[in-house]
mmCIF file of N, CA and C in Angstrom:
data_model
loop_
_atom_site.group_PDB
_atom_site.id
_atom_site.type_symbol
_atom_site.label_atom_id
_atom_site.label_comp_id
_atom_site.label_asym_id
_atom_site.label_seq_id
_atom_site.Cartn_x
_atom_site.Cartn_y
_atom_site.Cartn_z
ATOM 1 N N UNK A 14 89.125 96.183 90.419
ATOM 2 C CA UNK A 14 88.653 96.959 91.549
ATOM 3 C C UNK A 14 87.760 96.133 92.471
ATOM 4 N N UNK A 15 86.998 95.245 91.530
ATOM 5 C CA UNK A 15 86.403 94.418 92.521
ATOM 6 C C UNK A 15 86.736 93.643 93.527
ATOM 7 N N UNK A 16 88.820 93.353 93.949
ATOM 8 C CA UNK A 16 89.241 92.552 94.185
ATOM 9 C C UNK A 16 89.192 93.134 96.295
ATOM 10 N N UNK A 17 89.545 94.281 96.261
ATOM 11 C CA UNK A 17 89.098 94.867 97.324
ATOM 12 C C UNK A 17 88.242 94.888 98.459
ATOM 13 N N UNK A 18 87.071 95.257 96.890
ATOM 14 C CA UNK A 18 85.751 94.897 97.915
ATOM 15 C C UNK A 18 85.140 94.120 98.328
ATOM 16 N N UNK A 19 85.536 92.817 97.433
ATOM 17 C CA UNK A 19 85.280 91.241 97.900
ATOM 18 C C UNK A 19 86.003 90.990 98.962
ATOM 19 N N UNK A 20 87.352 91.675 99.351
ATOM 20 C CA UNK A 20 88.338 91.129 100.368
ATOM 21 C C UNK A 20 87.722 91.295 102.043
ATOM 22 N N UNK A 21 87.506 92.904 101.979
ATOM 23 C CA UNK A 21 86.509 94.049 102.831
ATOM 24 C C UNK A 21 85.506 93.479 103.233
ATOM 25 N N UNK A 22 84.490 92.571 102.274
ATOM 26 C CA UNK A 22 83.194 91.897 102.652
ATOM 27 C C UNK A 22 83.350 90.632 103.512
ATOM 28 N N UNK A 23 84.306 90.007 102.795
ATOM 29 C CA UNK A 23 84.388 89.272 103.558
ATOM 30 C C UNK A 23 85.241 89.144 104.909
ATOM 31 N N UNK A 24 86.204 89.688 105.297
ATOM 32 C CA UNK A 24 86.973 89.920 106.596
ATOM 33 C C UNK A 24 85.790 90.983 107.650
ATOM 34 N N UNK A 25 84.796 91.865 106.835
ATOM 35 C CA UNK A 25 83.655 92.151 107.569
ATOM 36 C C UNK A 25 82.784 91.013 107.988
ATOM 37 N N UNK A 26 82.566 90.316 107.470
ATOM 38 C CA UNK A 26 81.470 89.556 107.631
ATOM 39 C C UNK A 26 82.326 88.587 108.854
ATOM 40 N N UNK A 27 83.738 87.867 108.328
ATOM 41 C CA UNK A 27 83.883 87.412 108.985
ATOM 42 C C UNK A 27 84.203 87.674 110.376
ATOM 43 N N UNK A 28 84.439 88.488 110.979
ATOM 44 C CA UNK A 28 84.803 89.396 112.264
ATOM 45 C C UNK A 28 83.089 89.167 112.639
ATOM 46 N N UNK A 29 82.004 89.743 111.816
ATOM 47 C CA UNK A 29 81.213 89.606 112.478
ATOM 48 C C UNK A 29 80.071 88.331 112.851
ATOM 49 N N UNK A 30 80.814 87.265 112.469
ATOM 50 C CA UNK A 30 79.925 85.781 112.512
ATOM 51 C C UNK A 30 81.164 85.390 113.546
ATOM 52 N N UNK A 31 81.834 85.919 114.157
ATOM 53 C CA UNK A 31 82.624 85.775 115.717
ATOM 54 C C UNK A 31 81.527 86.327 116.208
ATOM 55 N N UNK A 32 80.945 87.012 116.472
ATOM 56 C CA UNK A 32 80.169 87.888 117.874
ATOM 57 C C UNK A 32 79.513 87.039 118.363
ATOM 58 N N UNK A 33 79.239 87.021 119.318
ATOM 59 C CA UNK A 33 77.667 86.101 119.981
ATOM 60 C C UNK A 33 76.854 86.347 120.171
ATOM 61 N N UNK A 34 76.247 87.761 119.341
ATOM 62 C CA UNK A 34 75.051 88.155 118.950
ATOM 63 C C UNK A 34 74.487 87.443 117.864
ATOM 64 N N UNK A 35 75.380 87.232 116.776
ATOM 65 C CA UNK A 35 75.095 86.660 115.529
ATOM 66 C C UNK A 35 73.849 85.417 115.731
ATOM 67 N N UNK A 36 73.222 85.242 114.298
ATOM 68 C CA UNK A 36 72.235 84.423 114.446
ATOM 69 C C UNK A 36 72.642 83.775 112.561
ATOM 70 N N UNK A 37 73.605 83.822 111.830
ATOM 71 C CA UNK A 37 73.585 83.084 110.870
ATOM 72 C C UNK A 37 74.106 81.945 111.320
ATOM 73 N N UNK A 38 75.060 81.583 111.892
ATOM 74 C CA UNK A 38 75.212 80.106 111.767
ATOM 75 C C UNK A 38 75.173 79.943 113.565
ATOM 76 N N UNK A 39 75.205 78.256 113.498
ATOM 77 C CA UNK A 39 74.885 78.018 114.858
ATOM 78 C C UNK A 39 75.988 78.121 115.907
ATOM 79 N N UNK A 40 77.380 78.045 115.622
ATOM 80 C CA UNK A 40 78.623 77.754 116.089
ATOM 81 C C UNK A 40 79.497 79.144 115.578
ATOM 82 N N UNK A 41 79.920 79.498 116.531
ATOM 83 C CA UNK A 41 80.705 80.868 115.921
ATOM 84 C C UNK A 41 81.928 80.741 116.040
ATOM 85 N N UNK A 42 82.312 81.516 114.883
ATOM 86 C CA UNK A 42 83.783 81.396 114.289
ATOM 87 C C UNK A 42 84.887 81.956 115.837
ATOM 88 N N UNK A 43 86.095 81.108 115.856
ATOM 89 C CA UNK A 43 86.514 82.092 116.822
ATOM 90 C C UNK A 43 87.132 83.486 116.811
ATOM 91 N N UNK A 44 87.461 84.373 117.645
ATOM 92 C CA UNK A 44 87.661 85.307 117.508
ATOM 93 C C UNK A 44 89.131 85.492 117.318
ATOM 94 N N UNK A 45 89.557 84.543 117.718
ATOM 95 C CA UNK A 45 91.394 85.074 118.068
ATOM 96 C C UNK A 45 91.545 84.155 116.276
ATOM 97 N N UNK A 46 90.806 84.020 115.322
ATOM 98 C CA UNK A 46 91.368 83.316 113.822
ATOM 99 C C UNK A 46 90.369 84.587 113.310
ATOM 100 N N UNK A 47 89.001 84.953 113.599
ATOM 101 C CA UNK A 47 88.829 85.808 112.830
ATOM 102 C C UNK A 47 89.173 87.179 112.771
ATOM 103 N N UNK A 48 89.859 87.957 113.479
ATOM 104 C CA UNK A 48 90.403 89.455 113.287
ATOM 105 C C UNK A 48 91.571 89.181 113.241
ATOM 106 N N UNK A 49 92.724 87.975 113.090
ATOM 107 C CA UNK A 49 93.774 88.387 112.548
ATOM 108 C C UNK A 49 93.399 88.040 111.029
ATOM 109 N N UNK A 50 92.371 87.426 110.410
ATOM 110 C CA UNK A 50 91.979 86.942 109.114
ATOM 111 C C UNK A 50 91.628 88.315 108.394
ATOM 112 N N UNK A 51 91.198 88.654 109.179
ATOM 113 C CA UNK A 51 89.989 90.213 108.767
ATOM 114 C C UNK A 51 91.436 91.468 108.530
ATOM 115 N N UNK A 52 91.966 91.452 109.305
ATOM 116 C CA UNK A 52 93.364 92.369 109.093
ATOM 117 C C UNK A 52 94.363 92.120 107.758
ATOM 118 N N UNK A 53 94.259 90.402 108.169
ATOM 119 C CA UNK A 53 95.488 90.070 106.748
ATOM 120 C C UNK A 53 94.015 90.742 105.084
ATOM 121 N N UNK A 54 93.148 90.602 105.509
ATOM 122 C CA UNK A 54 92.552 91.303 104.279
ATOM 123 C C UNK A 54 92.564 92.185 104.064
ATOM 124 N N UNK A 55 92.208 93.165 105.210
ATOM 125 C CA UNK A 55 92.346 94.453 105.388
ATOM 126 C C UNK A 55 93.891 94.542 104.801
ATOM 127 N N UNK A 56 94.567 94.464 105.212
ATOM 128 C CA UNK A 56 95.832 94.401 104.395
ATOM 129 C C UNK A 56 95.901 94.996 102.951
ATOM 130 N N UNK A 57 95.707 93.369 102.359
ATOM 131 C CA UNK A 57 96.121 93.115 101.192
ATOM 132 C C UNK A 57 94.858 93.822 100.301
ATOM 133 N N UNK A 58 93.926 94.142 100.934
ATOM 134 C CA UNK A 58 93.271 95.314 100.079
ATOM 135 C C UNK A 58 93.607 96.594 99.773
ATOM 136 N N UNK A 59 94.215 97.231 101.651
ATOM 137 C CA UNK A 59 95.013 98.524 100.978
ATOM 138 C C UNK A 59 96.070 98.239 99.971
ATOM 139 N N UNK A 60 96.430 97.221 99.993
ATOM 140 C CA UNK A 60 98.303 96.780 99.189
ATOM 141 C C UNK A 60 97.663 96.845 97.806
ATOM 142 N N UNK A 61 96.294 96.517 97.296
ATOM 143 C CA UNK A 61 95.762 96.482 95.981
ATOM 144 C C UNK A 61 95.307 97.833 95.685
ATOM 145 N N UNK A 62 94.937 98.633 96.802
ATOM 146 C CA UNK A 62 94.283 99.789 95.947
ATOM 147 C C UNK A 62 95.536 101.406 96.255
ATOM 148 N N UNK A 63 96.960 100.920 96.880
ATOM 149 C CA UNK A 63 98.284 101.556 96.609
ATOM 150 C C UNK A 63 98.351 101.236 95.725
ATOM 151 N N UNK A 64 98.258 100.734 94.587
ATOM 152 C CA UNK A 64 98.773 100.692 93.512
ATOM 153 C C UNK A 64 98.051 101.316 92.260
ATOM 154 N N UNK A 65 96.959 102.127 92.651
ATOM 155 C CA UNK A 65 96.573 102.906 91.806
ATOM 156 C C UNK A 65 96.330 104.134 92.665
ATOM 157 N N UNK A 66 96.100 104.288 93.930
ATOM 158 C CA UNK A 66 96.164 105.343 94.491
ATOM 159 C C UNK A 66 96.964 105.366 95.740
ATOM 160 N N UNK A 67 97.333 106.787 96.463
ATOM 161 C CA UNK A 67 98.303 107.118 97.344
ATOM 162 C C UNK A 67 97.736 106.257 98.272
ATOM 163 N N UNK A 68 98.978 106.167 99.272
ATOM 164 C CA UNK A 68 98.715 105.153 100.602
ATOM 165 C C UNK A 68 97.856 105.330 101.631
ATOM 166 N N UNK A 69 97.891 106.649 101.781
ATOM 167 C CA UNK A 69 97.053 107.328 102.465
ATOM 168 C C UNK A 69 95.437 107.260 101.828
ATOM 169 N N UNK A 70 95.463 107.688 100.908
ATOM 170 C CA UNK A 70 93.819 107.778 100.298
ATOM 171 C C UNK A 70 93.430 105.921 100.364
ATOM 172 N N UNK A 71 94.267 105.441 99.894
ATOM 173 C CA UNK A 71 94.062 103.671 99.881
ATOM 174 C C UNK A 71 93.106 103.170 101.296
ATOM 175 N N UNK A 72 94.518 103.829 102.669
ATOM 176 C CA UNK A 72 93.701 103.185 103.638
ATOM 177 C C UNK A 72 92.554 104.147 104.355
ATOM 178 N N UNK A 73 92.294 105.520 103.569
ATOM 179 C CA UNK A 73 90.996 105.918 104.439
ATOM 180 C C UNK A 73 89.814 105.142 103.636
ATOM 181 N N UNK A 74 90.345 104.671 101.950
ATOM 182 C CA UNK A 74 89.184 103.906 101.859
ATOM 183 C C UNK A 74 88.840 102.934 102.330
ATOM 184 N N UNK A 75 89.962 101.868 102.896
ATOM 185 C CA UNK A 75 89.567 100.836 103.573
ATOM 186 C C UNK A 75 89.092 100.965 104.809
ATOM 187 N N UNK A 76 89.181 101.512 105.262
ATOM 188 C CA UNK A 76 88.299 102.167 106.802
ATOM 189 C C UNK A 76 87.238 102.537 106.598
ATOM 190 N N UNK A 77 86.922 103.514 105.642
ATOM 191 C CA UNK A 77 84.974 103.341 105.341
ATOM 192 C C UNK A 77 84.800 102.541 104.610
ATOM 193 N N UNK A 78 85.325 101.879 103.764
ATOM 194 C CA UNK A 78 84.647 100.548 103.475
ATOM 195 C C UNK A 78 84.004 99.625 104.300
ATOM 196 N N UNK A 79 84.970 99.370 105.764
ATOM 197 C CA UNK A 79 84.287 98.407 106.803
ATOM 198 C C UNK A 79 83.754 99.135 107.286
ATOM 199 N N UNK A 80 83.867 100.154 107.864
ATOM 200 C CA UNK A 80 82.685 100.821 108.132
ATOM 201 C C UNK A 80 81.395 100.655 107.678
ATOM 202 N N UNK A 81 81.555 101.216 106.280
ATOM 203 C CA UNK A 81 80.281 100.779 106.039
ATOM 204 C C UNK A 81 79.256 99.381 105.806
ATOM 205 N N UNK A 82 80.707 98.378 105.632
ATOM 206 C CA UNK A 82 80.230 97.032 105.835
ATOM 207 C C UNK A 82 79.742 96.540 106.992
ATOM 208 N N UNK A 83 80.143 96.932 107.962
ATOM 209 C CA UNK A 83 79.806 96.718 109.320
ATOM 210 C C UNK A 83 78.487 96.882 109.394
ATOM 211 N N UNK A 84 78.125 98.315 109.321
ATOM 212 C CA UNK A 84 76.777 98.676 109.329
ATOM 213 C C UNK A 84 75.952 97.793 108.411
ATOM 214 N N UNK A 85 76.127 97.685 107.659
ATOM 215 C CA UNK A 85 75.162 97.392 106.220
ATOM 216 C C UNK A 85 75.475 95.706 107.052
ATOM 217 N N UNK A 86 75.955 95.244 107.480
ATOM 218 C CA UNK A 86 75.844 93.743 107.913
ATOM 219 C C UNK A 86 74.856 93.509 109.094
ATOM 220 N N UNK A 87 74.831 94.737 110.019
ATOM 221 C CA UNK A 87 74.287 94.500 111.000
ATOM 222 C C UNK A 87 72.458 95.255 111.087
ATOM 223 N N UNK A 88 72.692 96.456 109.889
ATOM 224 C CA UNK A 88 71.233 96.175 109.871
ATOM 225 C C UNK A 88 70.381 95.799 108.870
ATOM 226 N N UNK A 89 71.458 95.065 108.192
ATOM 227 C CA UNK A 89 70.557 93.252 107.183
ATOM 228 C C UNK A 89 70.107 92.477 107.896
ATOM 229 N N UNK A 90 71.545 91.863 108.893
ATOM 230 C CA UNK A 90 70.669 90.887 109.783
ATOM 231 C C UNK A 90 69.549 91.119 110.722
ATOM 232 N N UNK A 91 69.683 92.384 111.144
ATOM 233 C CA UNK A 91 68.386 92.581 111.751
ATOM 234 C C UNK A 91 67.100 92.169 111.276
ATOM 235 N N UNK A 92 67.302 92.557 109.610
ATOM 236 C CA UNK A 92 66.097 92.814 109.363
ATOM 237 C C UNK A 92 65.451 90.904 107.957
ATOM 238 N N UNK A 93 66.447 90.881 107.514
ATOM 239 C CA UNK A 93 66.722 89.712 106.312
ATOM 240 C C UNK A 93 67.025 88.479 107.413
ATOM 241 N N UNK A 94 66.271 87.558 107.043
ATOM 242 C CA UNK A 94 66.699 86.241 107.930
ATOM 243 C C UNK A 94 66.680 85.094 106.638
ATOM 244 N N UNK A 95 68.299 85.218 106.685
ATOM 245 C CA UNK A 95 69.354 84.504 105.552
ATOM 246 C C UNK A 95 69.667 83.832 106.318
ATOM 247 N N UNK A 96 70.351 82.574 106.028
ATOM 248 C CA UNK A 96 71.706 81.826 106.215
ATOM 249 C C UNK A 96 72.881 82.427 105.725
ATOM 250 N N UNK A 97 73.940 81.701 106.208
ATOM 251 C CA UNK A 97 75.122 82.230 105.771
ATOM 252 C C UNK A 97 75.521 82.616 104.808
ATOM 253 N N UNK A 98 75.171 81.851 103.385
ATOM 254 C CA UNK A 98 75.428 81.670 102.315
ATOM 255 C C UNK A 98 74.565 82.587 101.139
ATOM 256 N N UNK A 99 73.339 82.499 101.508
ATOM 257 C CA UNK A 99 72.978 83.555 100.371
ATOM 258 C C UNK A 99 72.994 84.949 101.128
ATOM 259 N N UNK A 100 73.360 85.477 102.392
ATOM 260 C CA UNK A 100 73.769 86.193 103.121
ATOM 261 C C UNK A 100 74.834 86.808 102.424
ATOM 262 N N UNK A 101 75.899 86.116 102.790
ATOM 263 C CA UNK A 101 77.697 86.694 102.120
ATOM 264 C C UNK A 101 77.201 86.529 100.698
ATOM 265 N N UNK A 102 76.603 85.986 99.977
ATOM 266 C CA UNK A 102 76.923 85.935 98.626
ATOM 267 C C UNK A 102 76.213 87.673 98.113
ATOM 268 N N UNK A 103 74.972 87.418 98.418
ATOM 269 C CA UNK A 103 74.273 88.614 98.552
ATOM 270 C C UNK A 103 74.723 90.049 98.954
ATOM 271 N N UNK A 104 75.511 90.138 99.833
ATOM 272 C CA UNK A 104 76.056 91.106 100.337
ATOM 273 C C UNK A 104 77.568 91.616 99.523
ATOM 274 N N UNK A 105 77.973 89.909 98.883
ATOM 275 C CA UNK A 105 79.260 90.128 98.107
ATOM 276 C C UNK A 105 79.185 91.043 97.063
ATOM 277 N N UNK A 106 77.949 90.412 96.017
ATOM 278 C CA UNK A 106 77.721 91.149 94.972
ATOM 279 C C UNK A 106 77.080 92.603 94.896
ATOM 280 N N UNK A 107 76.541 92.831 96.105
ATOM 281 C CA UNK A 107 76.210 94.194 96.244
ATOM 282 C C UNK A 107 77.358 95.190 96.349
ATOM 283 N N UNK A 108 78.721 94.598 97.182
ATOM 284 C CA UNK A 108 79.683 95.069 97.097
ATOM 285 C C UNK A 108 80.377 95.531 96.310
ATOM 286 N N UNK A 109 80.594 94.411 95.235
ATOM 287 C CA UNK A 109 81.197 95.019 94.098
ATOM 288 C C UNK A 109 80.614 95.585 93.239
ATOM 289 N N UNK A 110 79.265 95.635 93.174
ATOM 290 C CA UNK A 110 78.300 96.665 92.263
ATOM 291 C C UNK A 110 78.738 97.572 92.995
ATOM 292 N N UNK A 111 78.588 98.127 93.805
ATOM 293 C CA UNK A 111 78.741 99.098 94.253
ATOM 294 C C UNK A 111 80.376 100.085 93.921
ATOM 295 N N UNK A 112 80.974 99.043 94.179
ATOM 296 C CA UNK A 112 82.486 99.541 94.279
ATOM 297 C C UNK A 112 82.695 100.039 92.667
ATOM 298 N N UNK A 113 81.782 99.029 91.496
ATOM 299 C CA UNK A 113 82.330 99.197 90.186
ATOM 300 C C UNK A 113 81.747 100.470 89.920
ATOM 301 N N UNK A 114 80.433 100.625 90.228
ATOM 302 C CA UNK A 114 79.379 101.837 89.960
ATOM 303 C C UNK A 114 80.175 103.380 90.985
ATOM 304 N N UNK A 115 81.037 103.242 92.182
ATOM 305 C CA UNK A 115 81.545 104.098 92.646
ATOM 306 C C UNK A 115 82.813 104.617 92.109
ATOM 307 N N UNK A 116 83.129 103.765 91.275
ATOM 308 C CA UNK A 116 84.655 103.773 90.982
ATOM 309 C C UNK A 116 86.129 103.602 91.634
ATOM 310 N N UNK A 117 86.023 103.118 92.579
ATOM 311 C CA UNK A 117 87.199 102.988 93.417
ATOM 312 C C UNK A 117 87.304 101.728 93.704
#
């Protein structure tokens, strides 16, 4: 189950270290490599969690998942002044605690 929410975190994160608001790294990712990156995850996360649940329930979870990654990314950085790295790592493992402790 964890395979999901690691996918989710990171195609969130990465979509959002494109913006040019961002302040983790100095050079931002481009945009036209990071949301087709963020989709092929988005993807292959619903494709992992059809296989234990309907297609439909699969992708409303993947939609509040970034959802809520989105949020939870943007008011960390507001507030946490990380680098990149213990940033995503930090945010990774919260993820999948979360996901294991939610069950889905």
């Amino acid at each position: 189950m964890f395979i999901y929410s690691a996918l989710l975190w990171v195609g969130s994160l990465l979509v959002f270290i494109s913006s040019p608001n961002q302040k983790l790294i100095e050079k931002r990712v481009s945009k036209k490599i990071a949301w087709p990156v963020c989709i092929i995850l988005m993807l292959s996360s619903w494709y992992f969690l059809s296989e234990q649940y309907a297609a439909i329930s699969a992708a409303l979870v993947v939609l509040t998942a970034v959802m809520a990654f989105w949020t939870l990314i943007v008011l960390a950085h507001g507030h946490l002044k990380m680098t990149l790295y213990p940033f995503a790592l930090s945010g990774l493992l919260i993820s999948i605690t979360l996901a294991q402790l939610g069950g889905v």
